[in-house]
Short mmCIF file of C-alpha atoms and ligand atoms in Angstrom, two decimals:
data_model
loop_
_atom_site.label_atom_id
_atom_site.label_comp_id
_atom_site.label_asym_id
_atom_site.label_seq_id
_atom_site.Cartn_x
_atom_site.Cartn_y
_atom_site.Cartn_z
CA MET A 1 -32.06 -12.29 -14.41
CA ILE A 2 -30.22 -9.33 -14.24
CA GLU A 3 -31.27 -6.35 -16.65
CA ARG A 4 -27.76 -5.57 -17.59
CA ALA A 5 -27.69 -1.38 -18.81
CA THR A 6 -25.92 -0.13 -21.87
CA THR A 7 -25.84 3.68 -21.23
CA ARG A 8 -22.59 5.23 -22.72
CA LEU A 9 -20.82 7.47 -19.97
CA HIS A 10 -19.56 10.92 -20.86
CA VAL A 11 -16.04 11.39 -19.73
CA GLU A 12 -14.26 14.64 -19.74
CA THR A 13 -10.40 14.67 -18.98
CA GLN A 14 -7.51 16.03 -20.05
CA ILE A 15 -4.78 13.54 -22.69
CA ASN A 16 -1.49 15.00 -23.44
CA GLY A 17 -2.20 18.03 -21.66
CA GLU A 18 -5.66 18.99 -24.48
CA ASN A 19 -9.45 18.58 -23.38
CA THR A 20 -11.12 15.47 -24.17
CA ASP A 21 -14.25 14.27 -23.98
CA TYR A 22 -15.80 11.11 -24.52
CA LEU A 23 -18.14 8.17 -25.09
CA CYS A 24 -17.37 4.83 -23.10
CA GLY A 25 -19.08 1.48 -21.91
CA PRO A 26 -19.09 1.08 -17.92
CA GLU A 27 -16.92 -2.06 -18.68
CA GLN A 28 -14.18 -0.49 -21.03
CA SER A 29 -10.88 0.22 -19.98
CA LEU A 30 -8.70 3.20 -20.30
CA LEU A 31 -6.98 1.23 -22.75
CA GLU A 32 -9.60 0.35 -25.00
CA VAL A 33 -10.86 3.57 -24.92
CA LEU A 34 -7.28 5.29 -26.26
CA ARG A 35 -7.19 2.69 -29.00
CA ASP A 36 -10.59 1.88 -29.82
CA VAL A 37 -12.73 4.97 -29.28
CA LEU A 38 -9.40 7.49 -29.39
CA GLY A 39 -7.35 6.17 -32.42
CA LEU A 40 -4.32 6.62 -29.63
CA THR A 41 -2.99 3.41 -30.49
CA GLY A 42 0.63 4.19 -29.37
CA THR A 43 -0.19 2.36 -26.25
CA LYS A 44 0.36 -1.04 -26.66
CA GLU A 45 -1.99 -4.42 -25.02
CA GLY A 46 0.24 -7.82 -24.11
CA CYS A 47 -1.46 -9.34 -21.19
CA ASN A 48 -4.67 -7.28 -20.58
CA ASP A 49 -4.42 -8.47 -16.70
CA GLY A 50 -1.71 -5.98 -15.34
CA ASN A 51 0.90 -8.19 -15.42
CA CYS A 52 3.34 -6.82 -19.02
CA GLY A 53 2.85 -3.26 -18.46
CA ALA A 54 2.83 -2.44 -22.40
CA CYS A 55 -0.39 -0.14 -21.53
CA SER A 56 1.26 1.82 -19.53
CA VAL A 57 0.14 5.27 -18.95
CA LEU A 58 0.74 8.17 -16.69
CA MET A 59 -2.53 9.41 -14.51
CA GLY A 60 -1.33 12.58 -12.96
CA SER A 61 1.88 11.97 -11.62
CA ARG A 62 1.42 8.37 -11.12
CA LEU A 63 2.38 5.68 -13.95
CA VAL A 64 -0.45 2.95 -13.90
CA ASN A 65 -1.58 0.02 -15.81
CA ALA A 66 -3.80 1.61 -18.30
CA CYS A 67 -6.02 -2.46 -18.91
CA LEU A 68 -6.47 -2.29 -14.80
CA VAL A 69 -8.20 1.49 -15.03
CA LEU A 70 -11.71 2.34 -16.17
CA GLY A 71 -12.27 4.47 -19.05
CA ALA A 72 -14.60 6.04 -16.79
CA GLU A 73 -12.06 6.19 -13.88
CA ALA A 74 -10.47 9.19 -15.99
CA GLU A 75 -12.54 11.49 -15.57
CA GLY A 76 -11.27 14.90 -14.35
CA GLN A 77 -7.47 13.50 -14.75
CA GLU A 78 -4.72 14.22 -16.36
CA ILE A 79 -3.33 11.16 -18.89
CA ARG A 80 -0.07 11.50 -21.03
CA THR A 81 0.27 8.64 -23.37
CA ILE A 82 3.21 7.69 -25.57
CA GLU A 83 1.99 9.91 -28.40
CA GLY A 84 2.87 12.65 -26.02
CA LEU A 85 6.63 11.83 -25.98
CA ALA A 86 7.96 13.74 -28.67
CA GLY A 87 8.29 17.64 -28.92
CA PRO A 88 7.85 19.83 -32.18
CA ASP A 89 11.90 19.32 -32.50
CA GLY A 90 11.70 15.72 -32.66
CA LEU A 91 12.40 12.72 -30.68
CA HIS A 92 12.66 12.97 -26.77
CA PRO A 93 16.14 11.81 -25.48
CA LEU A 94 14.83 8.66 -24.26
CA GLN A 95 13.28 7.75 -27.53
CA GLN A 96 16.98 8.68 -29.36
CA ALA A 97 18.86 6.71 -26.96
CA PHE A 98 15.82 3.71 -27.30
CA LEU A 99 17.45 3.79 -31.31
CA GLU A 100 20.99 4.75 -30.97
CA THR A 101 21.45 1.45 -28.55
CA ALA A 102 18.94 -0.56 -30.27
CA ALA A 103 17.03 -1.22 -26.94
CA LEU A 104 14.37 -2.29 -28.80
CA GLN A 105 13.33 -5.08 -31.07
CA CYS A 106 9.70 -6.06 -31.42
CA GLY A 107 8.77 -2.50 -30.04
CA ILE A 108 5.30 -3.65 -28.48
CA CYS A 109 6.96 -3.14 -25.19
CA THR A 110 8.68 0.00 -26.05
CA PRO A 111 6.10 2.57 -25.55
CA GLY A 112 5.47 1.36 -21.96
CA PHE A 113 8.88 1.23 -21.15
CA LEU A 114 9.49 4.84 -22.85
CA ILE A 115 6.69 6.14 -20.62
CA ALA A 116 7.67 4.38 -17.63
CA ALA A 117 11.66 5.49 -18.10
CA GLU A 118 9.81 9.04 -18.83
CA ALA A 119 8.39 8.77 -15.39
CA LEU A 120 11.30 8.05 -13.14
CA LEU A 121 13.56 10.65 -14.79
CA ASP A 122 11.25 13.33 -14.16
CA ARG A 123 12.05 12.90 -10.63
CA GLU A 124 15.20 11.81 -10.78
CA SER A 125 18.07 13.00 -12.86
CA GLU A 126 20.66 10.68 -11.76
CA PRO A 127 18.96 7.12 -11.35
CA SER A 128 21.43 4.38 -10.70
CA GLU A 129 21.34 1.12 -12.28
CA GLU A 130 19.23 -0.66 -9.49
CA ARG A 131 16.91 1.82 -9.31
CA ILE A 132 16.37 2.10 -12.84
CA ARG A 133 15.30 -2.01 -12.75
CA PHE A 134 12.97 -1.58 -9.88
CA TRP A 135 11.65 1.16 -11.35
CA LEU A 136 11.24 -0.52 -14.65
CA ALA A 137 10.11 -3.96 -13.01
CA GLY A 138 6.43 -3.79 -14.28
CA ASN A 139 7.49 -3.51 -17.53
CA LEU A 140 8.33 -6.78 -19.17
CA CYS A 141 10.34 -7.04 -22.50
CA ARG A 142 10.36 -10.76 -24.49
CA CYS A 143 13.54 -10.16 -27.31
CA THR A 144 15.33 -7.17 -26.63
CA GLY A 145 16.85 -7.89 -22.80
CA TYR A 146 16.67 -5.71 -20.03
CA ASP A 147 20.78 -4.65 -20.32
CA LYS A 148 20.51 -2.63 -23.37
CA ILE A 149 16.55 -1.06 -21.68
CA VAL A 150 18.61 0.07 -18.98
CA ARG A 151 21.36 1.33 -20.60
CA ALA A 152 19.83 3.76 -23.27
CA VAL A 153 17.47 5.19 -20.15
CA GLN A 154 20.86 6.11 -18.47
CA LEU A 155 22.25 7.93 -21.69
CA ALA A 156 18.87 9.59 -21.93
CA ALA A 157 20.09 10.64 -18.51
CA GLU A 158 22.78 11.57 -19.11
CA ARG A 159 22.06 13.91 -21.67
CA LEU A 160 19.36 15.19 -20.32
CA ARG A 161 21.70 16.39 -17.48
CA GLN A 162 23.59 17.61 -20.37
CA ALA A 163 21.75 19.59 -21.40
CA GLY A 164 19.84 21.04 -17.93
CA GLN A 165 23.24 21.92 -17.27
CA LEU A 166 23.72 23.54 -20.47
CA ARG A 167 20.60 25.52 -19.64
CA GLU A 168 21.81 26.64 -16.11
CA MET A 169 24.82 28.36 -17.82
CA GLU A 170 22.29 30.39 -19.78
CA VAL A 171 20.81 31.33 -17.30
CA PRO A 172 23.04 33.72 -15.37
CA THR A 173 24.88 35.22 -18.70
CA MET B 3 -17.32 -10.88 -25.29
CA ALA B 4 -19.20 -7.88 -23.69
CA VAL B 5 -19.67 -7.51 -20.03
CA MET B 6 -22.34 -5.23 -19.08
CA PHE B 7 -22.56 -3.38 -16.17
CA GLU B 8 -23.29 0.38 -14.75
CA TYR B 9 -21.28 2.32 -13.08
CA ARG B 10 -21.15 4.66 -10.02
CA ALA B 11 -18.58 6.91 -8.71
CA ALA B 12 -19.47 7.38 -4.98
CA HIS B 13 -17.82 10.25 -3.51
CA SER B 14 -18.20 9.33 0.35
CA ALA B 15 -18.52 6.52 2.13
CA ALA B 16 -21.91 6.58 3.23
CA GLU B 17 -23.26 7.20 -0.52
CA ALA B 18 -21.10 3.89 -1.12
CA VAL B 19 -23.05 2.01 1.53
CA SER B 20 -26.42 3.02 0.26
CA LEU B 21 -25.25 2.23 -3.33
CA LEU B 22 -24.51 -1.05 -2.24
CA ARG B 23 -27.74 -0.98 -0.11
CA GLU B 24 -29.86 -0.64 -3.26
CA HIS B 25 -28.30 -3.10 -5.35
CA GLY B 26 -26.85 -5.69 -2.90
CA THR B 27 -25.09 -8.71 -3.63
CA ASP B 28 -25.04 -7.56 -7.74
CA ALA B 29 -22.90 -4.49 -6.90
CA LYS B 30 -19.40 -4.59 -6.19
CA ILE B 31 -16.74 -2.27 -4.90
CA ILE B 32 -13.73 -0.87 -7.28
CA ALA B 33 -10.73 0.56 -5.61
CA GLY B 34 -7.29 0.06 -7.28
CA GLY B 35 -8.77 -2.06 -9.95
CA GLN B 36 -6.05 -4.16 -9.60
CA SER B 37 -7.57 -7.54 -8.44
CA LEU B 38 -10.99 -6.70 -9.68
CA MET B 39 -10.20 -5.76 -13.14
CA PRO B 40 -8.42 -8.62 -14.53
CA LEU B 41 -11.25 -10.50 -14.09
CA ILE B 42 -13.38 -8.28 -15.64
CA ASN B 43 -11.43 -7.96 -18.40
CA LEU B 44 -11.20 -11.87 -18.76
CA GLY B 45 -15.14 -11.95 -18.35
CA LEU B 46 -14.95 -13.69 -14.89
CA ALA B 47 -16.38 -11.12 -12.66
CA GLN B 48 -19.34 -9.42 -13.96
CA PRO B 49 -21.36 -7.32 -11.22
CA SER B 50 -24.22 -5.30 -12.82
CA LEU B 51 -22.91 -2.55 -10.62
CA LEU B 52 -19.42 -1.66 -10.11
CA ILE B 53 -19.33 1.17 -7.25
CA ASP B 54 -15.88 3.16 -7.66
CA ILE B 55 -14.58 4.86 -4.71
CA ASN B 56 -11.58 6.55 -5.96
CA SER B 57 -13.24 9.70 -5.05
CA ALA B 58 -14.00 9.43 -1.45
CA ALA B 59 -10.90 11.16 -0.46
CA GLU B 60 -12.52 10.65 3.23
CA LEU B 61 -11.27 6.84 2.51
CA ASP B 62 -7.18 7.60 2.16
CA PHE B 63 -5.40 8.55 5.24
CA ILE B 64 -2.98 7.62 7.43
CA THR B 65 -3.80 8.76 10.80
CA ARG B 66 -1.97 7.58 14.72
CA ARG B 67 -4.98 7.68 17.46
CA ASN B 68 -4.55 5.59 20.95
CA GLY B 69 -1.66 3.62 20.34
CA SER B 70 -2.39 2.87 16.65
CA LEU B 71 -2.09 3.87 13.17
CA ALA B 72 -5.27 3.75 11.18
CA ILE B 73 -5.06 3.72 7.47
CA GLY B 74 -7.91 4.75 5.13
CA ALA B 75 -9.22 1.76 2.79
CA LEU B 76 -8.27 3.71 -0.10
CA THR B 77 -4.37 4.31 0.42
CA ARG B 78 -3.11 3.20 -2.02
CA HIS B 79 0.16 1.34 -1.67
CA HIS B 80 2.37 2.85 -2.76
CA THR B 81 1.68 5.77 -0.12
CA VAL B 82 1.59 3.34 2.53
CA GLU B 83 4.84 2.26 1.50
CA ARG B 84 6.75 5.85 1.15
CA SER B 85 5.03 6.64 4.65
CA GLY B 86 7.20 8.12 7.18
CA GLU B 87 4.49 6.66 10.05
CA VAL B 88 4.57 3.67 8.47
CA ARG B 89 8.09 3.47 8.64
CA GLN B 90 8.17 4.46 12.20
CA TYR B 91 5.28 2.58 13.69
CA ILE B 92 4.55 -0.21 11.89
CA PRO B 93 8.08 -1.40 10.36
CA LEU B 94 6.63 -4.72 9.29
CA LEU B 95 3.74 -3.55 6.85
CA ALA B 96 6.68 -0.93 5.66
CA GLU B 97 9.22 -4.07 4.83
CA ALA B 98 6.40 -6.17 3.34
CA LEU B 99 4.66 -3.49 1.09
CA PRO B 100 7.49 -3.52 -1.41
CA LEU B 101 7.59 -6.62 -1.93
CA ILE B 102 3.68 -6.42 -3.53
CA GLY B 103 3.70 -6.55 -8.07
CA ASP B 104 5.43 -4.06 -9.53
CA PRO B 105 5.33 0.20 -9.51
CA GLN B 106 1.92 0.01 -11.69
CA VAL B 107 0.22 -2.43 -9.21
CA ARG B 108 1.44 -0.24 -6.20
CA ASN B 109 0.56 3.42 -7.42
CA ARG B 110 -3.04 2.27 -8.13
CA GLY B 111 -3.99 -0.70 -5.39
CA THR B 112 -5.37 0.34 -2.19
CA ILE B 113 -4.89 -1.25 1.13
CA GLY B 114 -8.32 -1.78 1.74
CA GLY B 115 -8.92 -3.34 -1.87
CA SER B 116 -5.88 -6.31 -0.62
CA LEU B 117 -7.48 -6.68 2.74
CA ALA B 118 -11.01 -6.98 1.19
CA HIS B 119 -9.33 -9.37 -1.81
CA ALA B 120 -7.71 -11.51 0.93
CA ASP B 121 -5.68 -13.29 -1.15
CA PRO B 122 -4.41 -16.27 1.04
CA VAL B 123 -0.73 -15.10 0.17
CA GLY B 124 -1.54 -11.89 0.18
CA GLU B 125 1.61 -9.62 2.43
CA ILE B 126 -1.15 -7.18 3.81
CA PRO B 127 -3.51 -9.59 4.81
CA THR B 128 -0.26 -11.53 6.25
CA VAL B 129 1.01 -8.64 7.93
CA ALA B 130 -2.74 -7.66 9.42
CA SER B 131 -3.06 -11.49 10.92
CA CYS B 132 0.97 -10.87 12.82
CA LEU B 133 0.21 -8.05 14.38
CA GLY B 134 -3.69 -8.83 15.32
CA ALA B 135 -5.08 -5.52 13.15
CA ILE B 136 -8.78 -4.59 12.99
CA MET B 137 -11.11 -3.69 10.05
CA VAL B 138 -13.67 -1.20 10.47
CA VAL B 139 -16.30 -1.68 7.76
CA GLN B 140 -19.51 0.82 7.65
CA GLY B 141 -22.81 -1.17 6.68
CA PRO B 142 -26.71 0.45 6.71
CA ASN B 143 -25.98 0.31 10.59
CA GLY B 144 -23.54 1.77 11.05
CA LYS B 145 -19.65 0.54 11.47
CA ARG B 146 -18.30 -2.38 13.13
CA GLU B 147 -14.79 -3.72 13.85
CA ILE B 148 -13.17 -7.12 12.83
CA PRO B 149 -10.73 -8.22 14.06
CA ALA B 150 -8.16 -9.79 11.75
CA SER B 151 -8.65 -13.12 13.32
CA GLU B 152 -12.27 -12.99 12.21
CA PHE B 153 -12.17 -11.31 9.18
CA PHE B 154 -10.29 -13.72 6.80
CA VAL B 155 -12.65 -16.86 6.29
CA THR B 156 -11.36 -18.79 3.72
CA TYR B 157 -9.78 -18.08 0.28
CA LEU B 158 -10.95 -15.33 -1.24
CA THR B 159 -13.61 -14.66 1.58
CA THR B 160 -13.94 -12.15 4.07
CA ALA B 161 -16.37 -11.51 6.65
CA LEU B 162 -17.99 -8.42 5.06
CA ASP B 163 -21.54 -8.25 4.20
CA ALA B 164 -22.40 -7.89 0.86
CA GLU B 165 -23.52 -4.19 1.89
CA GLU B 166 -20.81 -3.39 4.14
CA LEU B 167 -17.58 -1.46 2.88
CA LEU B 168 -14.17 -1.96 4.55
CA THR B 169 -13.58 1.79 5.37
CA GLU B 170 -10.16 1.35 7.69
CA VAL B 171 -7.13 -0.39 8.92
CA ILE B 172 -6.20 -0.04 13.00
CA PHE B 173 -2.52 -1.74 13.28
CA PRO B 174 -1.00 -1.84 16.97
CA ILE B 175 2.20 0.07 17.27
CA LEU B 176 4.27 -2.35 18.90
CA PRO B 177 6.94 -1.19 21.85
CA ALA B 178 10.27 0.69 20.03
CA ASN B 179 12.15 -2.63 21.26
CA THR B 180 10.33 -4.97 18.85
CA GLY B 181 12.13 -6.80 16.31
CA VAL B 182 9.91 -7.12 13.14
CA CYS B 183 10.95 -8.82 10.25
CA PHE B 184 8.95 -10.31 7.16
CA LYS B 185 10.34 -12.85 4.61
CA GLU B 186 8.94 -14.54 1.22
CA LEU B 187 9.63 -17.04 -1.33
CA VAL B 188 9.34 -15.70 -4.46
CA ARG B 189 10.95 -17.06 -8.31
CA ARG B 190 11.03 -13.25 -9.08
CA GLN B 191 10.65 -10.21 -7.28
CA GLY B 192 7.31 -8.99 -6.98
CA ASP B 193 5.42 -12.13 -7.88
CA PHE B 194 2.63 -13.98 -5.22
CA ALA B 195 4.82 -15.34 -2.55
CA ILE B 196 5.05 -19.23 -2.46
CA VAL B 197 5.45 -19.11 0.82
CA ALA B 198 5.64 -15.97 3.34
CA ALA B 199 6.29 -15.61 7.01
CA ALA B 200 5.71 -11.76 9.28
CA ALA B 201 7.56 -12.07 12.85
CA ALA B 202 7.12 -9.79 16.04
CA VAL B 203 9.36 -10.60 19.12
CA GLN B 204 10.22 -8.61 21.74
CA LEU B 205 13.61 -9.14 24.18
CA GLY B 206 13.54 -8.78 28.21
CA ALA B 207 16.97 -7.14 29.54
CA ASP B 208 18.19 -10.80 30.29
CA GLY B 209 17.79 -11.59 26.82
CA ALA B 210 14.73 -13.74 27.21
CA CYS B 211 11.52 -13.33 24.95
CA THR B 212 8.90 -11.52 26.53
CA ALA B 213 6.66 -11.65 23.38
CA ALA B 214 6.32 -13.19 20.33
CA ARG B 215 3.96 -13.06 17.31
CA LEU B 216 3.84 -14.88 14.02
CA ALA B 217 1.60 -15.32 10.79
CA LEU B 218 2.72 -17.71 7.83
CA ALA B 219 0.74 -17.17 4.02
CA GLY B 220 0.72 -20.09 1.24
CA VAL B 221 -0.27 -22.52 3.34
CA MET B 222 -4.06 -22.21 4.25
CA PRO B 223 -7.19 -21.01 2.63
CA THR B 224 -6.34 -17.60 5.16
CA PRO B 225 -3.16 -16.27 6.23
CA LEU B 226 -2.36 -18.55 9.71
CA ASN B 227 -1.75 -17.00 12.92
CA ALA B 228 0.64 -18.93 14.57
CA ASP B 229 0.89 -16.99 18.08
CA ALA B 230 -0.22 -20.53 19.63
CA ALA B 231 3.34 -21.75 18.34
CA ALA B 232 5.35 -18.52 18.91
CA SER B 233 4.14 -18.16 22.24
CA MET B 234 6.63 -21.21 22.99
CA LEU B 235 9.07 -18.96 22.55
CA VAL B 236 8.07 -16.65 25.73
CA GLY B 237 10.20 -16.91 28.80
CA GLN B 238 13.26 -18.63 26.69
CA LYS B 239 16.37 -17.46 25.17
CA PRO B 240 15.99 -17.08 21.59
CA THR B 241 18.53 -20.32 20.70
CA ALA B 242 18.95 -21.58 17.12
CA GLN B 243 17.50 -24.78 18.86
CA ILE B 244 13.82 -23.58 20.16
CA ILE B 245 13.53 -21.36 17.31
CA GLU B 246 13.39 -24.27 14.88
CA GLN B 247 11.45 -25.85 17.29
CA ALA B 248 8.81 -22.86 16.87
CA ALA B 249 8.79 -22.76 13.28
CA GLN B 250 8.19 -26.68 12.75
CA ALA B 251 4.87 -25.99 15.25
CA ALA B 252 3.94 -23.60 13.34
CA CYS B 253 3.19 -25.83 10.32
CA VAL B 254 1.72 -28.71 12.29
CA GLY B 255 -1.66 -29.23 9.90
CA ILE B 256 -0.93 -26.78 7.25
CA ASP B 257 -2.56 -28.06 4.60
CA PRO B 258 -1.30 -26.00 1.11
CA GLU B 259 -2.58 -26.53 -2.31
CA SER B 260 -0.87 -27.52 -5.65
CA ASP B 261 -0.71 -24.78 -8.67
CA VAL B 262 1.27 -23.81 -11.69
CA ILE B 263 4.32 -22.20 -9.36
CA ALA B 264 4.95 -24.78 -6.41
CA SER B 265 3.14 -28.08 -5.16
CA ALA B 266 1.61 -28.44 -1.84
CA ASP B 267 4.78 -30.30 -0.78
CA TYR B 268 7.36 -27.69 -1.62
CA ARG B 269 5.11 -25.35 0.23
CA ARG B 270 5.24 -27.65 3.06
CA ALA B 271 8.85 -28.05 3.15
CA MET B 272 9.88 -24.52 2.92
CA ALA B 273 7.17 -22.94 5.28
CA PRO B 274 8.68 -23.70 8.83
CA VAL B 275 12.43 -22.58 6.71
CA PHE B 276 10.63 -19.31 6.42
CA ALA B 277 9.37 -18.97 9.54
CA ARG B 278 12.52 -19.74 10.96
CA ARG B 279 14.60 -17.36 9.30
CA ALA B 280 11.88 -14.88 9.72
CA LEU B 281 11.36 -15.16 13.40
CA THR B 282 15.85 -15.27 13.54
CA GLU B 283 15.89 -12.51 11.63
CA ALA B 284 13.47 -10.72 14.10
CA PHE B 285 15.26 -11.78 17.61
CA GLU B 286 18.23 -10.09 16.16
CA ARG B 287 16.93 -7.06 14.73
CA ALA B 288 14.99 -7.17 18.90
CA ALA B 289 18.61 -7.38 20.05
CA ARG B 290 19.89 -4.17 18.30
CA ALA B 291 16.48 -2.43 19.10
C1 LIG C 305 0.66 -7.70 -12.04
C2 LIG C 305 0.43 -7.63 -10.11
C3 LIG C 305 0.89 -8.66 -9.66
C4 LIG C 305 0.00 -8.40 -8.17
N1 LIG C 305 1.24 -8.67 -7.10
C5 LIG C 305 0.55 -8.87 -6.16
C6 LIG C 305 1.62 -9.32 -4.64
O1 LIG C 305 2.50 -9.62 -4.86
N2 LIG C 305 0.68 -9.82 -3.48
C7 LIG C 305 -0.01 -9.01 -3.04
O2 LIG C 305 -0.92 -9.07 -1.81
N3 LIG C 305 -1.11 -8.16 -3.93
C8 LIG C 305 -0.18 -8.48 -5.62
N4 LIG C 305 -1.84 -7.65 -6.19
C9 LIG C 305 -3.09 -7.26 -6.09
C10 LIG C 305 -2.79 -5.84 -5.44
O3 LIG C 305 -1.62 -6.17 -4.29
C11 LIG C 305 -3.75 -5.39 -5.47
O4 LIG C 305 -4.05 -4.04 -5.30
C12 LIG C 305 -4.81 -5.58 -4.19
O5 LIG C 305 -5.22 -6.94 -4.19
C13 LIG C 305 -6.37 -4.78 -4.31
O6 LIG C 305 -6.08 -4.01 -3.98
P1 LIG C 305 -7.70 -2.91 -5.41
O7 LIG C 305 -7.30 -1.32 -4.67
O8 LIG C 305 -7.19 -3.04 -7.05
O9 LIG C 305 -8.71 -3.59 -5.29
P2 LIG C 305 -9.77 -3.55 -6.25
O10 LIG C 305 -9.37 -4.79 -7.41
O11 LIG C 305 -10.45 -2.96 -6.83
O12 LIG C 305 -10.81 -4.54 -5.45
C14 LIG C 305 -10.40 -6.17 -5.30
C15 LIG C 305 -11.59 -6.54 -4.99
O13 LIG C 305 -11.80 -5.79 -3.24
C16 LIG C 305 -13.38 -5.22 -3.21
N5 LIG C 305 -12.71 -4.17 -2.57
C17 LIG C 305 -11.99 -3.12 -2.69
N6 LIG C 305 -11.83 -1.95 -1.66
C18 LIG C 305 -13.13 -2.67 -0.77
C19 LIG C 305 -13.69 -1.75 0.28
N7 LIG C 305 -12.89 -0.92 0.58
N8 LIG C 305 -14.88 -2.58 0.75
C20 LIG C 305 -15.30 -3.59 0.59
N9 LIG C 305 -14.95 -4.25 -0.80
C21 LIG C 305 -13.89 -3.85 -1.45
C22 LIG C 305 -13.56 -5.45 -4.78
O14 LIG C 305 -15.12 -5.45 -4.30
C23 LIG C 305 -12.63 -6.65 -5.21
O15 LIG C 305 -13.98 -7.58 -4.95
C24 LIG C 305 -0.95 -7.73 -7.79
C25 LIG C 305 -1.51 -7.43 -8.74
C26 LIG C 305 -1.23 -7.55 -10.28
C27 LIG C 305 -2.24 -7.03 -11.73
S1 LIG C 306 -1.81 -5.15 -21.00
FE1 LIG C 306 -1.93 -3.79 -19.36
S2 LIG C 306 -0.09 -4.62 -18.39
FE2 LIG C 306 -0.18 -5.95 -20.11
S1 LIG C 307 11.41 -5.44 -28.07
FE1 LIG C 307 9.87 -7.29 -28.29
S2 LIG C 307 9.18 -6.90 -26.22
FE2 LIG C 307 10.25 -6.36 -26.28
#
């Protein structure tokens, strides 16, 4: 009979720019840690096996499914979750665009889509529709349908480009 | 249900191997976690110790060496997919990689994890079988090399000992005039393949085939190396008829399984079709090379 350890691990990490530490069981996923230990319930659980993308978060610069990462593996990493998306001045342009174009119904997939889309728009200011669809292939939505979601991302990209251009115009003057 | 185990981070291959030796069959390596974590979440895998190799940076590399390209076990699918060297020297691997799962899976999953997991429809095991890749493994008594033909033993089972770590995979670089092609049957892009075929062929100046390799997936408990059937193309002009014959010959004796996605009969019917398509396109590419 194998002795099962019940030791808890102390993990130091950064979540949405803030140094955070927590204790977790060696078997706990990052998703469980975010939701049950840290109370960050914006990240959703759909399938718990890597298929739906509802638990998407950024680890470093990489988009990952938090249900397939151990809480212990967040040691020394920078994690970004949906709670970090809106700024002090209000919603992120992606959130605003999702609202305006009705790109959500029940909303359980939405945090995952927003984090995944943000990761794309951080890299590319003008992704094609095809690019958006391939990038979001790991995120499933069972109610809205993908057209509205893709359109919301395109709208947000357009607004971010305009805002960027405005900022660039301000610089030389 | 709580599954209880211990967790240790290994910062080098040597550290991982010594932990494996200490804990033997009760321990399990975790790399990208994209195959192991679903099993843990479902309570289907309950190792007493998880050895996390994600901080063993020495296992994350792509390097050219003596006519081959060596890829460290911890190299992520996404890194391999984006590598210019992989695209240039192992184009078959570059073609197969984007077919694996979705961005989240490829951002985290590793090439070593795919090979060690040995899913018989995995794209990377199929490419390894087609190209005759060599697995380098490290155990308590040092390193050894295992060719793909011996590495994949059966469904989800490899020739790795419980105390061994896969450290790298070596792909031979084929001549620049080689035409390659990877084709798979899926219902949705990113799904596990129902069947898949990988081909690599060369043509002489007279337009006759000088070398041909073929591997099939989804038809046996391991990737099926069908080089013997492909070799009937050598010395021949690759007409539609002879390609069809080779594709049929490759599928003699296959024994696919039925599952929720497809029946054994469907796999049996589709395997020669995908073998033919992969060979045909590989020859077209060789002719243009
Ligand atoms: C939604 C989803 C879709 C997917 N689709 C596909 C697909 O279409 N095609 C496909 O091929 N795969 C697919 N996968 C699986 C994916 O490719 C995994 O990344 C891969 O199978 C395992 O790699 P890993 O690094 O995640 O390994 P882990 O999950 O960390 O480990 C898998 C197994 O390998 C062992 N292991 C890992 N590394 C080593 C090592 N260096 N030495 C010894 N043993 C080791 C572990 O102990 C474990 O038994 C999918 C996964 C998900 C979640
Ligand atoms: S909950 Fe993580 S992918 Fe579905
Ligand atoms: S809005 Fe319900 S799953 Fe997407």
